[in-house]
Coordinates of C-alpha atoms and ligand atoms in Angstrom, one line a residue:
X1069 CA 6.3 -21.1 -12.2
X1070 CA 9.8 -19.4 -11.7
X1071 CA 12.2 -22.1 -9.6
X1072 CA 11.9 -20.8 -6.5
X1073 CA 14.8 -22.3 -5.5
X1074 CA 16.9 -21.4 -8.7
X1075 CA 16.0 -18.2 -10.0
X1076 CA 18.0 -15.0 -10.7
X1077 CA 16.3 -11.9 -10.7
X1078 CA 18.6 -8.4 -10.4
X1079 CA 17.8 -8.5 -6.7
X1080 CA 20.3 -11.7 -6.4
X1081 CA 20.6 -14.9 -6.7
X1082 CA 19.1 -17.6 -4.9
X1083 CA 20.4 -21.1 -3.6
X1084 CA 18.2 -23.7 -1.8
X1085 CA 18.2 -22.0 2.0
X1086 CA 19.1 -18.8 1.8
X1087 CA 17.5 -15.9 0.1
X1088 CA 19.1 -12.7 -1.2
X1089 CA 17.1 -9.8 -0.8
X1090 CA 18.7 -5.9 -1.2
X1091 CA 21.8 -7.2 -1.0
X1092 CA 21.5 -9.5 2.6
X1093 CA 21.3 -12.9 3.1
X1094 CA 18.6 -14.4 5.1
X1095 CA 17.7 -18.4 6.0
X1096 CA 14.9 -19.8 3.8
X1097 CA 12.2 -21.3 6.3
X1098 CA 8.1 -22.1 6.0
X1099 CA 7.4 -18.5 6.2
X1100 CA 9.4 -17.5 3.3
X1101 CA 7.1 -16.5 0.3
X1102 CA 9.0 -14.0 -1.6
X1103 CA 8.6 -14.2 -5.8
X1104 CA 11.3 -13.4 -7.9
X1105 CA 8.9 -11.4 -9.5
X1106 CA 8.6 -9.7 -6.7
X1107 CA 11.7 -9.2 -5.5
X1108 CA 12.7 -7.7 -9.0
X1109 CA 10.7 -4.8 -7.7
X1110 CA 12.6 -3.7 -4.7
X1111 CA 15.5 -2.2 -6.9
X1112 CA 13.1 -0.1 -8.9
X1113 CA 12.6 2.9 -6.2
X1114 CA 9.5 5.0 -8.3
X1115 CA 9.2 7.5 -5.2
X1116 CA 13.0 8.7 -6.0
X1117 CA 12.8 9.1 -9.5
X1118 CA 12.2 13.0 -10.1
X1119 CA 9.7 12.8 -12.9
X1120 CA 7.6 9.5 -12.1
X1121 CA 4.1 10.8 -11.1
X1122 CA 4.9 8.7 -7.5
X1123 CA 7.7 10.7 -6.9
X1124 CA 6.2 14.1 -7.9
X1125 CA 3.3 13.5 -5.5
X1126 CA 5.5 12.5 -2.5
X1127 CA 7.6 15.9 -3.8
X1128 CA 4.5 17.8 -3.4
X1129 CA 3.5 16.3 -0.5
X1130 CA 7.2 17.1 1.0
X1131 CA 7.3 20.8 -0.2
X1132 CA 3.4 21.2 1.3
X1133 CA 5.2 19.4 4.6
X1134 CA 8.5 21.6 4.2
X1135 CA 9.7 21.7 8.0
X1136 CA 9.3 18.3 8.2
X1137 CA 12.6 15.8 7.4
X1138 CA 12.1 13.8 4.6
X1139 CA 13.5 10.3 5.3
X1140 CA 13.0 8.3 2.1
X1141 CA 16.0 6.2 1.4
X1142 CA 14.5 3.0 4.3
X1143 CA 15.1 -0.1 2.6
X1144 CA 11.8 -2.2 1.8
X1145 CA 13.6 -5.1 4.0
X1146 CA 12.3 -4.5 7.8
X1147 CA 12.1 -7.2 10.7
X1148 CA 8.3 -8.2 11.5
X1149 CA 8.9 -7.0 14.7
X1150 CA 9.5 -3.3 13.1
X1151 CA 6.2 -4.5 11.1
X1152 CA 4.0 -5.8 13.8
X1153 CA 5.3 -5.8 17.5
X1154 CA 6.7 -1.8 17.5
X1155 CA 3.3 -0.6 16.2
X1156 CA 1.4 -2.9 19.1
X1157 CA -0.1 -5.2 16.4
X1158 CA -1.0 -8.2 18.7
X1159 CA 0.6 -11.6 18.2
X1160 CA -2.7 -13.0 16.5
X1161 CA -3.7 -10.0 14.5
X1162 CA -5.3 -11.4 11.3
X1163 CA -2.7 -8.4 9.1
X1164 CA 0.3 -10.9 9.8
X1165 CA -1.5 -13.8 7.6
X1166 CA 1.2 -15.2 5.4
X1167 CA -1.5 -14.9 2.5
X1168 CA -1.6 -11.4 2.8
X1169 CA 2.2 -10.2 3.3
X1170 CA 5.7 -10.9 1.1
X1171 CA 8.0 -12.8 4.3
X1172 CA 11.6 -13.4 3.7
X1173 CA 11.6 -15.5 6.8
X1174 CA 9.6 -16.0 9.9
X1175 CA 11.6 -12.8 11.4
X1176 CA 12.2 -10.5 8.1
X1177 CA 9.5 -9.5 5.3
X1178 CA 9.2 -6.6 3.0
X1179 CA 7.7 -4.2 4.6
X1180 CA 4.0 -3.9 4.7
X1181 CA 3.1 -0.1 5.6
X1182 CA 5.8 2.9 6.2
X1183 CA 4.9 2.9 9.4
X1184 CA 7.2 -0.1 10.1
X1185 CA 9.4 3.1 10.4
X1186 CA 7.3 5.6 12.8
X1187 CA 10.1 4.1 15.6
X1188 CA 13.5 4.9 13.2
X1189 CA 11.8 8.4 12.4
X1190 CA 11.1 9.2 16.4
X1191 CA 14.6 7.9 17.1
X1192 CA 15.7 9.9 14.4
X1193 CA 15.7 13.0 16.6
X1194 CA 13.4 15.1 14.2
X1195 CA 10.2 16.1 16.4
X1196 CA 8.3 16.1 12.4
X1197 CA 8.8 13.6 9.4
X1198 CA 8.1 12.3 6.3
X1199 CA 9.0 8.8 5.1
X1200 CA 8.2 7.3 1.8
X1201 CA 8.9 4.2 0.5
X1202 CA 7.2 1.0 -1.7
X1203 CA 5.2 -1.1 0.6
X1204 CA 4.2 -4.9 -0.2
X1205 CA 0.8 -6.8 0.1
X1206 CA -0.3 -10.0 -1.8
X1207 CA -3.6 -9.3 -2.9
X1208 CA -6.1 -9.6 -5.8
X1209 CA -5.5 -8.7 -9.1
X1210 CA -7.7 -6.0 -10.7
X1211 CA -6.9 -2.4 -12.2
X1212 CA -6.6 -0.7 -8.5
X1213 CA -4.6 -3.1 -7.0
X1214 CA -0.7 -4.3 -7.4
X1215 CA 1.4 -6.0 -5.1
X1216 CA 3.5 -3.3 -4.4
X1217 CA 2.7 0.5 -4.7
X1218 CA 3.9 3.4 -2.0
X1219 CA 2.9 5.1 1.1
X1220 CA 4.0 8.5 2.7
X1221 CA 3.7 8.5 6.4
X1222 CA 3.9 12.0 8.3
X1223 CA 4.8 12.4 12.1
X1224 CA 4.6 15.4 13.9
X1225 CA 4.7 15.4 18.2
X1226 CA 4.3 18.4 20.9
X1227 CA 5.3 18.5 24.3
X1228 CA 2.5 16.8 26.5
X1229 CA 1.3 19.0 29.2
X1230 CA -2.3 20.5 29.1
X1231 CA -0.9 24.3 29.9
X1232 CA 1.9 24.2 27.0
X1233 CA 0.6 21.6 23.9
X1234 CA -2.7 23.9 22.9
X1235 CA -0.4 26.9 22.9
X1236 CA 2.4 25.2 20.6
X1237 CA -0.3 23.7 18.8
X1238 CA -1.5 27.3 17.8
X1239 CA 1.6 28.9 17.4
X1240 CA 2.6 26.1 14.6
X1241 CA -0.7 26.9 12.9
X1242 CA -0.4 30.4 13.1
X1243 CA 2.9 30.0 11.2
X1244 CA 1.7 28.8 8.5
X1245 CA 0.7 30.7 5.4
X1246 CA -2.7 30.7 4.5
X1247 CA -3.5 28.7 1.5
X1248 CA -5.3 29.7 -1.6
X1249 CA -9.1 29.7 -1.9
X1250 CA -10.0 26.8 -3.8
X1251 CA -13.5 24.2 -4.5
X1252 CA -12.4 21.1 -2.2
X1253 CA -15.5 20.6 0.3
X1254 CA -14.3 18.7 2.8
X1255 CA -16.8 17.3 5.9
X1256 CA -15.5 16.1 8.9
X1257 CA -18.6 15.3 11.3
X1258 CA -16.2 13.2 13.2
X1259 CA -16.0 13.5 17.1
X1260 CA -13.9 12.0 19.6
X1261 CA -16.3 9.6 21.4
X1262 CA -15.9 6.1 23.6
X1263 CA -15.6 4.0 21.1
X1264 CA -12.7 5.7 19.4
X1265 CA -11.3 7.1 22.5
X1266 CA -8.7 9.5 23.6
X1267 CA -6.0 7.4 25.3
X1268 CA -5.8 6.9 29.1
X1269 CA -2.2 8.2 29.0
X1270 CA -3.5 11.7 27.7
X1271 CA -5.0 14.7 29.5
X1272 CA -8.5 15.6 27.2
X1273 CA -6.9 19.2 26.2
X1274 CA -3.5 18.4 25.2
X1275 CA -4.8 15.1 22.8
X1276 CA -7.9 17.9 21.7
X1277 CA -5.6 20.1 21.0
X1278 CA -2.9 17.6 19.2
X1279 CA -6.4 16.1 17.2
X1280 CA -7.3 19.8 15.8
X1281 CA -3.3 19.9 14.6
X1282 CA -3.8 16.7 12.9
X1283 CA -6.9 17.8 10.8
X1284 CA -5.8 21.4 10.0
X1285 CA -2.5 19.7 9.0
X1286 CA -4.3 16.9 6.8
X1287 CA -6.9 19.2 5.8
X1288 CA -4.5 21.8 4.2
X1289 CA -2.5 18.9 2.7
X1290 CA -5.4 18.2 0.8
X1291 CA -6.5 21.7 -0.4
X1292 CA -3.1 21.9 -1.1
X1293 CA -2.8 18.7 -3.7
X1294 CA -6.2 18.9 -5.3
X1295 CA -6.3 22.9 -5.2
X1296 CA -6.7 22.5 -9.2
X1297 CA -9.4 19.6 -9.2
X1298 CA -12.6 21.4 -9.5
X1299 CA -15.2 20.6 -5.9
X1300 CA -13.6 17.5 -5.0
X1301 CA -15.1 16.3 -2.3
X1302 CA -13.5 15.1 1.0
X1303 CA -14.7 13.5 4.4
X1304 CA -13.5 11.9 7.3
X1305 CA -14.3 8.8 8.8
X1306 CA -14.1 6.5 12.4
X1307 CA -11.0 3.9 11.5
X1308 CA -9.5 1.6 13.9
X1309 CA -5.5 1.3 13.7
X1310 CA -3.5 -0.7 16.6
X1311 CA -1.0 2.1 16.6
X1312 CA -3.1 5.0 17.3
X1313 CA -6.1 6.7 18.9
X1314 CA -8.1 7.9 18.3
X1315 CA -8.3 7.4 14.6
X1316 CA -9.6 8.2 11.6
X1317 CA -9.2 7.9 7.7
X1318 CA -10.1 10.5 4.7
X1319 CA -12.1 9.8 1.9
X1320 CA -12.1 11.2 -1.4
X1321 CA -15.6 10.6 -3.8
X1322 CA -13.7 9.8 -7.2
X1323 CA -15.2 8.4 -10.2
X1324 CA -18.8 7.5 -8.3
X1325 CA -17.1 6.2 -4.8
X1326 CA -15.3 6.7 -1.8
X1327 CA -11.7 6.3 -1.7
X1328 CA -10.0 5.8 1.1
X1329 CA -6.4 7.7 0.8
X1330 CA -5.3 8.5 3.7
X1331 CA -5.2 6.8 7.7
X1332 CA -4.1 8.8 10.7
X1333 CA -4.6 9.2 14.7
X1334 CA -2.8 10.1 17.8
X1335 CA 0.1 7.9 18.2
X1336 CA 0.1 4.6 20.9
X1337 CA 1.8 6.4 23.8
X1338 CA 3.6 3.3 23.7
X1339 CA 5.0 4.0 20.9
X1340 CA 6.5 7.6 22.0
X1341 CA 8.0 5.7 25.1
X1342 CA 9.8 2.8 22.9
X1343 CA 11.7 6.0 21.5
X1344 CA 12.1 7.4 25.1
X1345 CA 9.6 10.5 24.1
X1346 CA 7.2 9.5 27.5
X1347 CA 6.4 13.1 27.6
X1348 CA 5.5 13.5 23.9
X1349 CA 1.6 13.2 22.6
X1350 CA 1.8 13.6 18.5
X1351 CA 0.0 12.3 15.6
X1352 CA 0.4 10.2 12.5
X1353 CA -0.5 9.4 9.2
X1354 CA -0.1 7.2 5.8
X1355 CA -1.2 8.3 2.6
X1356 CA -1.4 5.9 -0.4
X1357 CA 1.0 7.5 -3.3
X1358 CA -0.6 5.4 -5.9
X1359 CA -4.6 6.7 -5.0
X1360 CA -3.4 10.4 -4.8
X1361 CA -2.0 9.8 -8.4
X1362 CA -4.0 8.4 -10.0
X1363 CA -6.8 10.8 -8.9
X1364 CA -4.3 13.7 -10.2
X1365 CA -2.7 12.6 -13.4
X1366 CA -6.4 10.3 -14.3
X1367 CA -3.7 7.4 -14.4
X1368 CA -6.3 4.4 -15.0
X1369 CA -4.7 1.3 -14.3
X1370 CA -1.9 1.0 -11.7
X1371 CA 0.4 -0.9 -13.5
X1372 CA 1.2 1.8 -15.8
X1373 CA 3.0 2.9 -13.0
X1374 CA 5.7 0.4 -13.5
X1375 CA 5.6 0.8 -16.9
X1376 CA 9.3 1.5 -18.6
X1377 CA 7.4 2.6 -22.2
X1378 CA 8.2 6.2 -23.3
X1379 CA 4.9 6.8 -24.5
X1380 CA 3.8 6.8 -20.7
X1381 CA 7.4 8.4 -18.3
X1382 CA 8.0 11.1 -21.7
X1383 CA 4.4 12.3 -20.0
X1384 CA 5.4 13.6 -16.9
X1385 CA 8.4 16.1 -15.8
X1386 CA 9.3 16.6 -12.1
X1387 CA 7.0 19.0 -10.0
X1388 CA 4.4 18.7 -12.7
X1389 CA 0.8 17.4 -12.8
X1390 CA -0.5 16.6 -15.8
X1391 CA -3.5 14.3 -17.2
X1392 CA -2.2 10.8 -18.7
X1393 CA -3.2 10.8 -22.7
X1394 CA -4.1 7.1 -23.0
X1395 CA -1.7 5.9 -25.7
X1396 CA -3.6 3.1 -27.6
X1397 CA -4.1 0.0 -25.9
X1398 CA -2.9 -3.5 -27.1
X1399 CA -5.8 -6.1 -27.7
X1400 CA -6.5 -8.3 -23.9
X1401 CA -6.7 -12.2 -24.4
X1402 CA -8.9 -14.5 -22.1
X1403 CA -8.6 -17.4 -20.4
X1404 CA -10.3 -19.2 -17.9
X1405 CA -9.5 -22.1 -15.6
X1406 CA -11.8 -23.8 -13.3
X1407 CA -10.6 -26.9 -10.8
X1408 CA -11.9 -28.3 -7.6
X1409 CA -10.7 -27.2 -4.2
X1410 CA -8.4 -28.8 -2.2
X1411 CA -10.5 -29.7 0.9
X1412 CA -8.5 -27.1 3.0
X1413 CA -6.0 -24.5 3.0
X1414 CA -7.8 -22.8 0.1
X1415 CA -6.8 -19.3 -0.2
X1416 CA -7.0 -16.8 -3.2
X1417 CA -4.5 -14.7 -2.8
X1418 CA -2.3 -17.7 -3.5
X1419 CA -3.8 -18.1 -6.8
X1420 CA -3.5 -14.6 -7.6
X1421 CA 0.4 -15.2 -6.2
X1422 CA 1.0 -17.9 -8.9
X1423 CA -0.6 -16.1 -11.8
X1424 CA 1.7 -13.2 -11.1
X1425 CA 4.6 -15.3 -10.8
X1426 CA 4.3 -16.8 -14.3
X1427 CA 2.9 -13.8 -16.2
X1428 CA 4.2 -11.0 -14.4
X1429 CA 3.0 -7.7 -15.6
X1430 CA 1.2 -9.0 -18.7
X1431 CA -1.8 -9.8 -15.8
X1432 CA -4.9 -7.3 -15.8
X1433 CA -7.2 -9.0 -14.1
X1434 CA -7.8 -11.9 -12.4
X1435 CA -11.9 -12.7 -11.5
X1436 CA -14.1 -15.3 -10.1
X1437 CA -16.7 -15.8 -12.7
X1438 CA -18.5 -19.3 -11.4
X1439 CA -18.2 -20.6 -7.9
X1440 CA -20.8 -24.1 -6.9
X1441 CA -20.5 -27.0 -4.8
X1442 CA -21.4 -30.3 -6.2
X1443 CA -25.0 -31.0 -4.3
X1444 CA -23.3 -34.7 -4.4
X1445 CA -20.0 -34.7 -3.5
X1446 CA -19.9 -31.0 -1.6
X1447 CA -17.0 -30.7 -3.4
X1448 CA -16.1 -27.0 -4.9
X1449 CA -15.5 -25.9 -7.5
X1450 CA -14.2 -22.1 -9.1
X1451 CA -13.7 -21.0 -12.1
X1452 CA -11.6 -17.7 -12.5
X1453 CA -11.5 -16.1 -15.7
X1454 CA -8.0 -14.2 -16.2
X1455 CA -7.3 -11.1 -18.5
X1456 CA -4.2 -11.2 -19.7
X1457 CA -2.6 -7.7 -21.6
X1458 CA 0.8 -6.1 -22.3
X1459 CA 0.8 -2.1 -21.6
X1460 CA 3.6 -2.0 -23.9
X1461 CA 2.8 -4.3 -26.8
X1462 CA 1.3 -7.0 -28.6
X1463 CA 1.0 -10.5 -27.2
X1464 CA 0.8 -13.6 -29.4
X1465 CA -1.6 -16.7 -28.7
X1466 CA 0.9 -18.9 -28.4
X1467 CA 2.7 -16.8 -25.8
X1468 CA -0.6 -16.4 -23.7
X1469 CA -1.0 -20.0 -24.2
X1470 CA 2.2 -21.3 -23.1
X1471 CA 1.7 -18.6 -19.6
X1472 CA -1.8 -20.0 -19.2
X1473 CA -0.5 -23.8 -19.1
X1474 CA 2.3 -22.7 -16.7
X1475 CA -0.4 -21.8 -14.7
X1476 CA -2.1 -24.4 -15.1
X1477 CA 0.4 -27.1 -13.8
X1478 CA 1.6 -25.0 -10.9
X1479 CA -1.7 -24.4 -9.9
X1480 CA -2.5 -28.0 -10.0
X1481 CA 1.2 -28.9 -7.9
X1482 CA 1.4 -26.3 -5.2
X1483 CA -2.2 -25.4 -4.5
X1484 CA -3.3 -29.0 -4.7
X1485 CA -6.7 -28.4 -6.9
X1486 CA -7.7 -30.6 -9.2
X1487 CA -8.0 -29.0 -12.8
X1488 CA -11.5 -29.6 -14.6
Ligands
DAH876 N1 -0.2 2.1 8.1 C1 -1.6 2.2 7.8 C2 -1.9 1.4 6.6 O1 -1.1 1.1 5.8 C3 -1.9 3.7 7.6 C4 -1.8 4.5 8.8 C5 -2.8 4.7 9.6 C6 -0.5 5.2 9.0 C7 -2.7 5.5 10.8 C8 -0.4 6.0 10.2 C9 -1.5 6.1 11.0 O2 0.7 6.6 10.5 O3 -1.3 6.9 12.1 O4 -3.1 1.1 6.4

């Protein structure tokens, strides 16, 4: 694996206990689980350059948005508390798992979700936002899913009293231009009911009224970005998010399942008094940038995002969306490892961690294919089959070999299996 401890990468340099990350210096301590792989993604900002399919989704999503301020310069560096505690994730929430987030120290990680923001934007002044930004998440390895990717989180908020919220909330739709006709069917059978409940803090009318904003505004985002997919289909769905209700998320039915893009509700009031808006109701949501984009510009694997080969950026030119040609693809390579679990702390997205670490972007896939405990012994053992395959050219054996037996030892030292 990468030194840990002595690496380079163009985010900075590293010594033993401290940790440069955009530029600031932070303490090293058990929390810390950073990559230099991964850190040598916070410098590439995709959401800000004009022609990248990210940034010409979040554009979109902006111009369909245009009264809103776009806020989209946030470094990825935020303090847990901005993470967890603002958005009243409880102390013991399972999200803070070290497996599952990138920490630069028990008090500082890369950020998780833009909504680690919601408070800056309120604060901000603006009564509606936009931020964008890359978001972090260790996680499995497939097609779909990459450690980092982007979010676009929208805020707008009314005045709460039951007399005056309906009637801004109909006056701002009124001013809107009507969109288009187009084939998205969208169903929303969705109703506000106990168990995703309007909040104590809020009279029924103004957080209806605030709810119906929310849809029409999501709805017409929608009609808006896929007005050129023919019958996409749409729904909404009961979600559960410690920073609002109620809530919900939207689905779109792509390539034979639902696809969650999109979370939202009516902001924690909580959250509107931390910014000193007590007498503000308003609602919230996060899209994933990566989903929307790959839906739109049939992008099939998400690492092509990432990619710096001509043959995929020469494809796309700002405020454009076009279908990806597939350029040819570069043979994969195979290789399995199986080992015997440690007899705790077991945890896969550690193994996933590692075989990023030492093969970086040259992992497709990473799967389980053989999992049995000895009838004996109960000892377990996996095996996990790993595709490895450049998007931008040809990989030897030898190279794969000499990645596969890096992963090998360092799975064997820091996650304390025994190889088979
Ligand atoms: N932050 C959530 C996530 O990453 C998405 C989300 C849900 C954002 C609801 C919101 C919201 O602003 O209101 O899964």
């Amino acid at each position: 694996m990468l030194g840990f401890n002595s690496a380079r990468n163009k985010a900075g340099v590293q010594s033993e206990d401290t940790i440069n990350v955009c530029g600031q210096e932070y303490t090293k301590d058990e929390w810390t689980n950073v990559t230099p792989n991964i850190l040598s993604k916070t410098s590439r900002k995709l959401h800000l350059h004009q022609s990248h399919p990210i940034s010409i989704i979040r554009q979109r999503i902006e111009n369909h948005f245009a009264t809103f301020k776009a806020l989209n310069r946030f470094e990825p560096t935020v303090t847990t508390k901005m993470n967890f505690d603002d958005l009243c994730i409880p102390a013991d929430h399972p999200t803070r798992v070290k497996s599952d987030n990138y920490y630069i120290n028990a008090t500082n990680m890369l950020r998780a979700h833009t909504s680690a923001h919601q408070l800056q934007g309120l604060e901000s002044g603006a009564t509606k936002f936009l931020i964008s930004g890359d978001v972090y998440r260790r996680d499995e390895i497939d097609s779909s899913h990459y450690p980092v990717f982007h979010q676009m989180e929208g805020l707008q908020y009314f005045d709460m009293d039951p007399e005056i919220t309906a009637k801004q909330v109909q006056d701002d739709i009124a001013s809107q231009a009507e969109l288009a006709a187009n084939t998205v069917q969208l169903v929303d059978d969705t109703l506000v009911k106990p168990e995703n409940p309007i909040q104590d803090r809020h009279a029924p009318e103004a957080a209806q009224a605030v709810v119906a904003h929310l849809k029409h505004s999501l709805n017409s985002m929608v009609r808006a970005l896929f007005k050129d997919e023919p019958n996409l289909q749409v729904r909404w769905i009961d979600a559960y998010f410690p920073f609002t209700s109620p809530s919900w998320e939207m689905e779109i039915f792509y390539q034979g399942e639902w696809l969650e893009i999109c979370g939202c509700g009516i902001v924690r009031q909580d959250l509107m008094d931390a910014a000193g808006l007590q007498n503000k109701i308003g609602w919230a949501f996060g899209c994933g940038l990566e989903r929307l984009s790959m839906v739109l510009f049939d992008i099939p694997d998400i690492r092509l995002f990432w990619s710096e080969d001509e043959r995929f950026l020469s494809q796309f030119a700002a405020g454009e969306i076009v279908k990806f040609k597939p350029f040819s693809k570069f043979p994969p390579c195979l290789k399995d490892i199986s080992f015997w679990l440690p007899e705790k702390d077991w945890n896969e997205n550690n193994f996933c961690e590692i075989v990023r670490g030492v093969a970086g972007d040259i992992v497709e896939n990473v799967t389980k294919i053989d999992d049995f405990t000895h009838p004996k012994t109960q000892k377990r053992s996996v095996c996990y089959r790993i595709t490895y395959r450049s998007m931008d050219r040809n990989v030897t054996n030898e190279e794969i070999n000499a990645i596969q037996e890096k992963v090998r030892s360092t799975v064997e030292e820091d996650l304390s299996v025994q190889l088979r």
